[in-house]
PDB file of C-alpha atoms in Angstrom:
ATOM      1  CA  UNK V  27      20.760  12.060 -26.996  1.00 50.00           C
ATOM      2  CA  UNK V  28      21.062   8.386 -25.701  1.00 72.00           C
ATOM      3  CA  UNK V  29      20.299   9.007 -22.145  1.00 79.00           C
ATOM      4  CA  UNK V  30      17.843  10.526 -20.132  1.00 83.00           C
ATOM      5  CA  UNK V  31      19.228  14.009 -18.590  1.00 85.00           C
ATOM      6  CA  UNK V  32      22.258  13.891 -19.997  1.00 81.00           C
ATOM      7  CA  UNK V  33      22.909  17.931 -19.572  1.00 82.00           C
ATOM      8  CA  UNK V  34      25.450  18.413 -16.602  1.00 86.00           C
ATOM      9  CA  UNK V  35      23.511  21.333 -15.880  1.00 88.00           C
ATOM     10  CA  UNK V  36      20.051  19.274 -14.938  1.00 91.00           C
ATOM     11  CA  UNK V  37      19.814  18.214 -11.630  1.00 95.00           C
ATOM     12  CA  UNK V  38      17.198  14.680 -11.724  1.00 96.00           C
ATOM     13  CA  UNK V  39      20.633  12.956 -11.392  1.00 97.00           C
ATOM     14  CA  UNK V  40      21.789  15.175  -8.245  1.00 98.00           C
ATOM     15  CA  UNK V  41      18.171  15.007  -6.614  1.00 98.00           C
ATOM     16  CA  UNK V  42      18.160  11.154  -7.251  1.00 98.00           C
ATOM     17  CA  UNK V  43      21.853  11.189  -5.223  1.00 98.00           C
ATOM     18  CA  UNK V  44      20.316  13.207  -2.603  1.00 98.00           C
ATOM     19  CA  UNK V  45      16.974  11.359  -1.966  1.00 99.00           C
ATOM     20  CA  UNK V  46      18.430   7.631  -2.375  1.00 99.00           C
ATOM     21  CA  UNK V  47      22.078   8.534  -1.121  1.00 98.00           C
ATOM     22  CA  UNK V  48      22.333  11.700   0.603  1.00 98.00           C
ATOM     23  CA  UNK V  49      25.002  12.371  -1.650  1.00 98.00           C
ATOM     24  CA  UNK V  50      24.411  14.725  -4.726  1.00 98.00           C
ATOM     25  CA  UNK V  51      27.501  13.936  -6.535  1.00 98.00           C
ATOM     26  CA  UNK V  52      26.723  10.286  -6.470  1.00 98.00           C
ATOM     27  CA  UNK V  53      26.067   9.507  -9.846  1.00 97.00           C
ATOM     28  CA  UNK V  54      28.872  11.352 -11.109  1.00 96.00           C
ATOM     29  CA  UNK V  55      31.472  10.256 -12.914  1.00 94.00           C
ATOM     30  CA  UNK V  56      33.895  12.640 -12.684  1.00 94.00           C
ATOM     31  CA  UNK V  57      33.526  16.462 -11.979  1.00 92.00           C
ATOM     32  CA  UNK V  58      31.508  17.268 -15.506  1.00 92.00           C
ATOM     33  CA  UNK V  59      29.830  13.836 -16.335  1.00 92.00           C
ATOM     34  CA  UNK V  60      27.164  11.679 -14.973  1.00 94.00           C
ATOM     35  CA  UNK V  61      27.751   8.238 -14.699  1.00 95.00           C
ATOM     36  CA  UNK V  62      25.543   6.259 -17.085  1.00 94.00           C
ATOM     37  CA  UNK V  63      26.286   2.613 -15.924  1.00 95.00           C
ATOM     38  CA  UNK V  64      25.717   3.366 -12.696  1.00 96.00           C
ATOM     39  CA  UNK V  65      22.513   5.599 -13.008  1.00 96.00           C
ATOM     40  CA  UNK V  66      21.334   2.231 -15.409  1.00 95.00           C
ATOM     41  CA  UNK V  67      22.598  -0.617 -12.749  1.00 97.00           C
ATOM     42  CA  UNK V  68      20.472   1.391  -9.643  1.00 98.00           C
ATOM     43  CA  UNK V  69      17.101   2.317 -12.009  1.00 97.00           C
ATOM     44  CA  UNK V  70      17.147  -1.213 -12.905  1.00 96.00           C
ATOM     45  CA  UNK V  71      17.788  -2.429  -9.188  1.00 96.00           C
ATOM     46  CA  UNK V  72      14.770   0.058  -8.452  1.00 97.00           C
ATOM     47  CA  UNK V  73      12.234  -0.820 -10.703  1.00 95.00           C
ATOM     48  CA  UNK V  74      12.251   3.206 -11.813  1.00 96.00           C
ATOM     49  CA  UNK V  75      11.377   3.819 -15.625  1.00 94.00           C
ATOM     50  CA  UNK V  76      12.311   7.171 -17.446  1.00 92.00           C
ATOM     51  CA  UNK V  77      10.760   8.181 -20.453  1.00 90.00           C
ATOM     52  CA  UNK V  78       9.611  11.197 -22.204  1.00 87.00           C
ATOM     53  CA  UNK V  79       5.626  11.912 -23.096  1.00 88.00           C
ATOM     54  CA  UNK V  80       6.735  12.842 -26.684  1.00 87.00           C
ATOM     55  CA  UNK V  81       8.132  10.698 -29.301  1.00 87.00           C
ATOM     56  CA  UNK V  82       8.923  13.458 -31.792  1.00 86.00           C
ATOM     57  CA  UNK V  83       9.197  17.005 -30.736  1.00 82.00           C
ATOM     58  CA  UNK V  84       9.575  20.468 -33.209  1.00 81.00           C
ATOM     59  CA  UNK V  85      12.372  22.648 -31.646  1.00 82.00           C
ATOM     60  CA  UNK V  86      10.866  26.347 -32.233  1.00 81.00           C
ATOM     61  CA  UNK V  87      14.307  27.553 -30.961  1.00 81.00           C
ATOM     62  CA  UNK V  88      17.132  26.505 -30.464  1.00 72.00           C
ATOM     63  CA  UNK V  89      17.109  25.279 -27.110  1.00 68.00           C
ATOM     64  CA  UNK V  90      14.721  22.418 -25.069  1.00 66.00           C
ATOM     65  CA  UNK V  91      12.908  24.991 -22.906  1.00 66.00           C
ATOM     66  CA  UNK V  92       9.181  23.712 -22.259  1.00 68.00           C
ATOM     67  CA  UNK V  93       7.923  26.870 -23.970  1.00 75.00           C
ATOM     68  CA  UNK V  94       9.850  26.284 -27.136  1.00 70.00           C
ATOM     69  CA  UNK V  95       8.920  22.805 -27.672  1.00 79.00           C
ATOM     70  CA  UNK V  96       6.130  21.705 -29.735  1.00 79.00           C
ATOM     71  CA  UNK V  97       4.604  18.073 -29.418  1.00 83.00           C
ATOM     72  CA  UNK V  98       4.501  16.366 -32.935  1.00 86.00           C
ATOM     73  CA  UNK V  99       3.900  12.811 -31.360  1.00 88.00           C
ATOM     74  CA  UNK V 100       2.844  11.531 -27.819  1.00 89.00           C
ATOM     75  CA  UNK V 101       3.749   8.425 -26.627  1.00 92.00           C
ATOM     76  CA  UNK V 102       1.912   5.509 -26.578  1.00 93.00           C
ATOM     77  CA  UNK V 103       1.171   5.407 -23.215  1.00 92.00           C
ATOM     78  CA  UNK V 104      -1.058   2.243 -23.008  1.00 92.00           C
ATOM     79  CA  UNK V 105       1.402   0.419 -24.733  1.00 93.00           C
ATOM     80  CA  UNK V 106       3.856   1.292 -22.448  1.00 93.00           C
ATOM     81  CA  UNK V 107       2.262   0.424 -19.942  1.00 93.00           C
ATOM     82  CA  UNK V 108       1.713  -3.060 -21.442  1.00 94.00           C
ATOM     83  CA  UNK V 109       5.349  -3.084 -21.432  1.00 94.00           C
ATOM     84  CA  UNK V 110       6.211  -2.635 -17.598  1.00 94.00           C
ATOM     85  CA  UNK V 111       2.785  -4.649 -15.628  1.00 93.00           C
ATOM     86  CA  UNK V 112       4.252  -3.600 -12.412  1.00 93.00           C
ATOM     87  CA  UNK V 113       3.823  -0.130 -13.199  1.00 95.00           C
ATOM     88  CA  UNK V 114       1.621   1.905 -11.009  1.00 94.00           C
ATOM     89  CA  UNK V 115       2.909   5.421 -10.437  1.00 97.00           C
ATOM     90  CA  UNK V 116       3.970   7.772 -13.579  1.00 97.00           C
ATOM     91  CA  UNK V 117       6.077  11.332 -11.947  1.00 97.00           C
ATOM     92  CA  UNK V 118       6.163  14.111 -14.626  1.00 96.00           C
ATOM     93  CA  UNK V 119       8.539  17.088 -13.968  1.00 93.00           C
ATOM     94  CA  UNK V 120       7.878  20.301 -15.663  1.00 87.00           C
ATOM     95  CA  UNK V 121       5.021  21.515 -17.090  1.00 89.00           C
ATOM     96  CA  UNK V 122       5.554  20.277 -20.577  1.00 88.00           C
ATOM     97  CA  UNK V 123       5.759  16.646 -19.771  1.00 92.00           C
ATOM     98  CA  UNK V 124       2.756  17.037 -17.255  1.00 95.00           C
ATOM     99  CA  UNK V 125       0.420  18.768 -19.448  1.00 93.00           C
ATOM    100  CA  UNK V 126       1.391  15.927 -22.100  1.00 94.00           C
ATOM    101  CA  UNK V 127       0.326  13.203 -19.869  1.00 94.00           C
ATOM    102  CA  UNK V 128      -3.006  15.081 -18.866  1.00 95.00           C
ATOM    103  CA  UNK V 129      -4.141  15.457 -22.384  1.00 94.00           C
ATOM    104  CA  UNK V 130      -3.364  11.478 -22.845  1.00 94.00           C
ATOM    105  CA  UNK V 131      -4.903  10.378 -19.703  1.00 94.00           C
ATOM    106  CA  UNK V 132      -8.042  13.143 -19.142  1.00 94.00           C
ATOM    107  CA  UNK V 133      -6.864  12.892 -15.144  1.00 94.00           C
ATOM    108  CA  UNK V 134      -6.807  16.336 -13.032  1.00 97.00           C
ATOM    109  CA  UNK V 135      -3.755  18.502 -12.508  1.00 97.00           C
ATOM    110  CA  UNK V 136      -1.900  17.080  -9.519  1.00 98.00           C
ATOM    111  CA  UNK V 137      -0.149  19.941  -7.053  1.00 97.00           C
ATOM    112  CA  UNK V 138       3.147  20.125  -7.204  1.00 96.00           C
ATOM    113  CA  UNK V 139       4.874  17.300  -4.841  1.00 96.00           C
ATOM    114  CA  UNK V 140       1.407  15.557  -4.977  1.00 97.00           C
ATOM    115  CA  UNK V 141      -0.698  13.049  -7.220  1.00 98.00           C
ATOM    116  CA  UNK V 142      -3.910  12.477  -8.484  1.00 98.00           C
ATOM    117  CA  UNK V 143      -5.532   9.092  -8.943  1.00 97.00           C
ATOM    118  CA  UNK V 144      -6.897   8.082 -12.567  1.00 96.00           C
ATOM    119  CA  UNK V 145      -7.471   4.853 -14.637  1.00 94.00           C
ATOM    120  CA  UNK V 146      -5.654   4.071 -17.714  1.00 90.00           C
ATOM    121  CA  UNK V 147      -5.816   0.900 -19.933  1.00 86.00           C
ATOM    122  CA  UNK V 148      -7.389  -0.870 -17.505  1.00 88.00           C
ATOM    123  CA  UNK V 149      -5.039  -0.250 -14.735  1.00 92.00           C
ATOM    124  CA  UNK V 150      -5.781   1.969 -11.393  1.00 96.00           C
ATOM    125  CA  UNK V 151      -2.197   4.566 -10.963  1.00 96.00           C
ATOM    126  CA  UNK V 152      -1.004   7.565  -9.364  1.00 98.00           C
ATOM    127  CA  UNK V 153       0.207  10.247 -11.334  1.00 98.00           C
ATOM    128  CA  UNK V 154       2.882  12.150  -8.982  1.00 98.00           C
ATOM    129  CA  UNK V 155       3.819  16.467 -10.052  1.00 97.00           C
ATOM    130  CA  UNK V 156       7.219  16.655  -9.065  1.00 97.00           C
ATOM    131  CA  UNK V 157       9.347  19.888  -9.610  1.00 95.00           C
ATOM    132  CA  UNK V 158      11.224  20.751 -12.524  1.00 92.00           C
ATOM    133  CA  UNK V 159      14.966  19.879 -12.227  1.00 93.00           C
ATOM    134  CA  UNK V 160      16.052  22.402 -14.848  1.00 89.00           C
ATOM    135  CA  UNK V 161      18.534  24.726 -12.791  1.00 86.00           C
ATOM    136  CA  UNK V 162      16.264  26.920 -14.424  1.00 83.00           C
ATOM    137  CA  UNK V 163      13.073  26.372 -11.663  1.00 82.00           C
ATOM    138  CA  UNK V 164      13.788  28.763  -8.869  1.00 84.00           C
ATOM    139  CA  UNK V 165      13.707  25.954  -5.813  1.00 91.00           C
ATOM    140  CA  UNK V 166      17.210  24.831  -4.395  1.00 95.00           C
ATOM    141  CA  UNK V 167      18.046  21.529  -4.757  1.00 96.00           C
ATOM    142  CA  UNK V 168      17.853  20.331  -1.213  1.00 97.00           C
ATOM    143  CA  UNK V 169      14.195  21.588  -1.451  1.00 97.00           C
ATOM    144  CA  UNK V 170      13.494  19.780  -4.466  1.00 97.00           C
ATOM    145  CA  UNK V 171      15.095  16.745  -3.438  1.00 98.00           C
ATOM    146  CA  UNK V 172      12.752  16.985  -0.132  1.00 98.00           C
ATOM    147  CA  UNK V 173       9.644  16.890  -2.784  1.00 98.00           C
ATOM    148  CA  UNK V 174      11.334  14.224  -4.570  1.00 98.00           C
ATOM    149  CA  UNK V 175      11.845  11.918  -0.975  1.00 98.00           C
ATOM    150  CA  UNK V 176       8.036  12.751   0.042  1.00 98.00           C
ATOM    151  CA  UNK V 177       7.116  11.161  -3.204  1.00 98.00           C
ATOM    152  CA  UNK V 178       9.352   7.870  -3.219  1.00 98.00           C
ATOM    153  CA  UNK V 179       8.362   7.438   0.602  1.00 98.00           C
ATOM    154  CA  UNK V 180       4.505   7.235  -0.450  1.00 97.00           C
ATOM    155  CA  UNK V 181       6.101   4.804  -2.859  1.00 97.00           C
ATOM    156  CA  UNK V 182       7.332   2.481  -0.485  1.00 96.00           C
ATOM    157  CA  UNK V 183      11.051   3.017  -2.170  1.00 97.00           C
ATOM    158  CA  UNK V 184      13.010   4.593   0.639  1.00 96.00           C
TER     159      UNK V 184
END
């Protein structure tokens, strides 16, 4: 994979056209592909970072659902962070990626659509619980993309 949700199936794509465009189709390339250039040219222009928690993860079948993955290797998060100073919120969607970055920072379980304050390599952040955007999480997309607004709002992006 050499993009972050690549699968035309995943919505993070469609609920960042709704939030920043009121659009959901506007990333999209064509009808069945999402427009990498463009998704890299605005994340740039919006200081947003996408990463995963995991550096190597262990299939157990033969899809990417949360409860089939297996965490080999976090990230480094600290020296990620040294990477991007600005840095100050982290969102995790789905419970895989959230219960990932709890174990590496020791911060409390956020609600979903909310945050939780912690300190982390010397640096005070907000960790934001966003919903899932698998197709997969029973919330419609409008209503996710709501959660997703409330979040960049608090943010100061929108």
């Amino acid at each position: 994979m050499d993009f972050y949700y690549p699968n035309f199936q995943n919505d993070m794509w469609r609920i960042f056209g709704l939030v920043f465009f009121g659009d959901k189709d506007a990333f999209l390339l064509d009808p069945r592909h999402f427009d990498r250039e463009k998704l890299e040219g605005f994340l740039r222009e919006k200081g947003i970072a996408v990463s995963d928690t995991a550096v190597r993860v262990r299939r157990l079948r033969g899809n990417a659902s949360d409860q089939f993955l297996e965490i080999v290797e976090k990230i480094d998060f600290a020296g990620v962070l040294e990477r991007i100073p600005d840095c100050r919120a982290i969102m995790t969607a789905g419970e895989k990626a959230t219960a990932t970055l709890l174990s590496i920072t020791g911060s409390a379980l956020p609600g979903l659509g909310g945050f939780v304050e912690f300190d982390h390599a010397g640096r005070h952040m907000r960790h934001y619980r966003m919903p899932s955007s698998s197709r997969a999480y029973p919330k419609p997309l409008p209503a996710k993309a709501e959660v997703y607004t409330g979040m960049f709002r608090e943010l100061g992006m929108l």
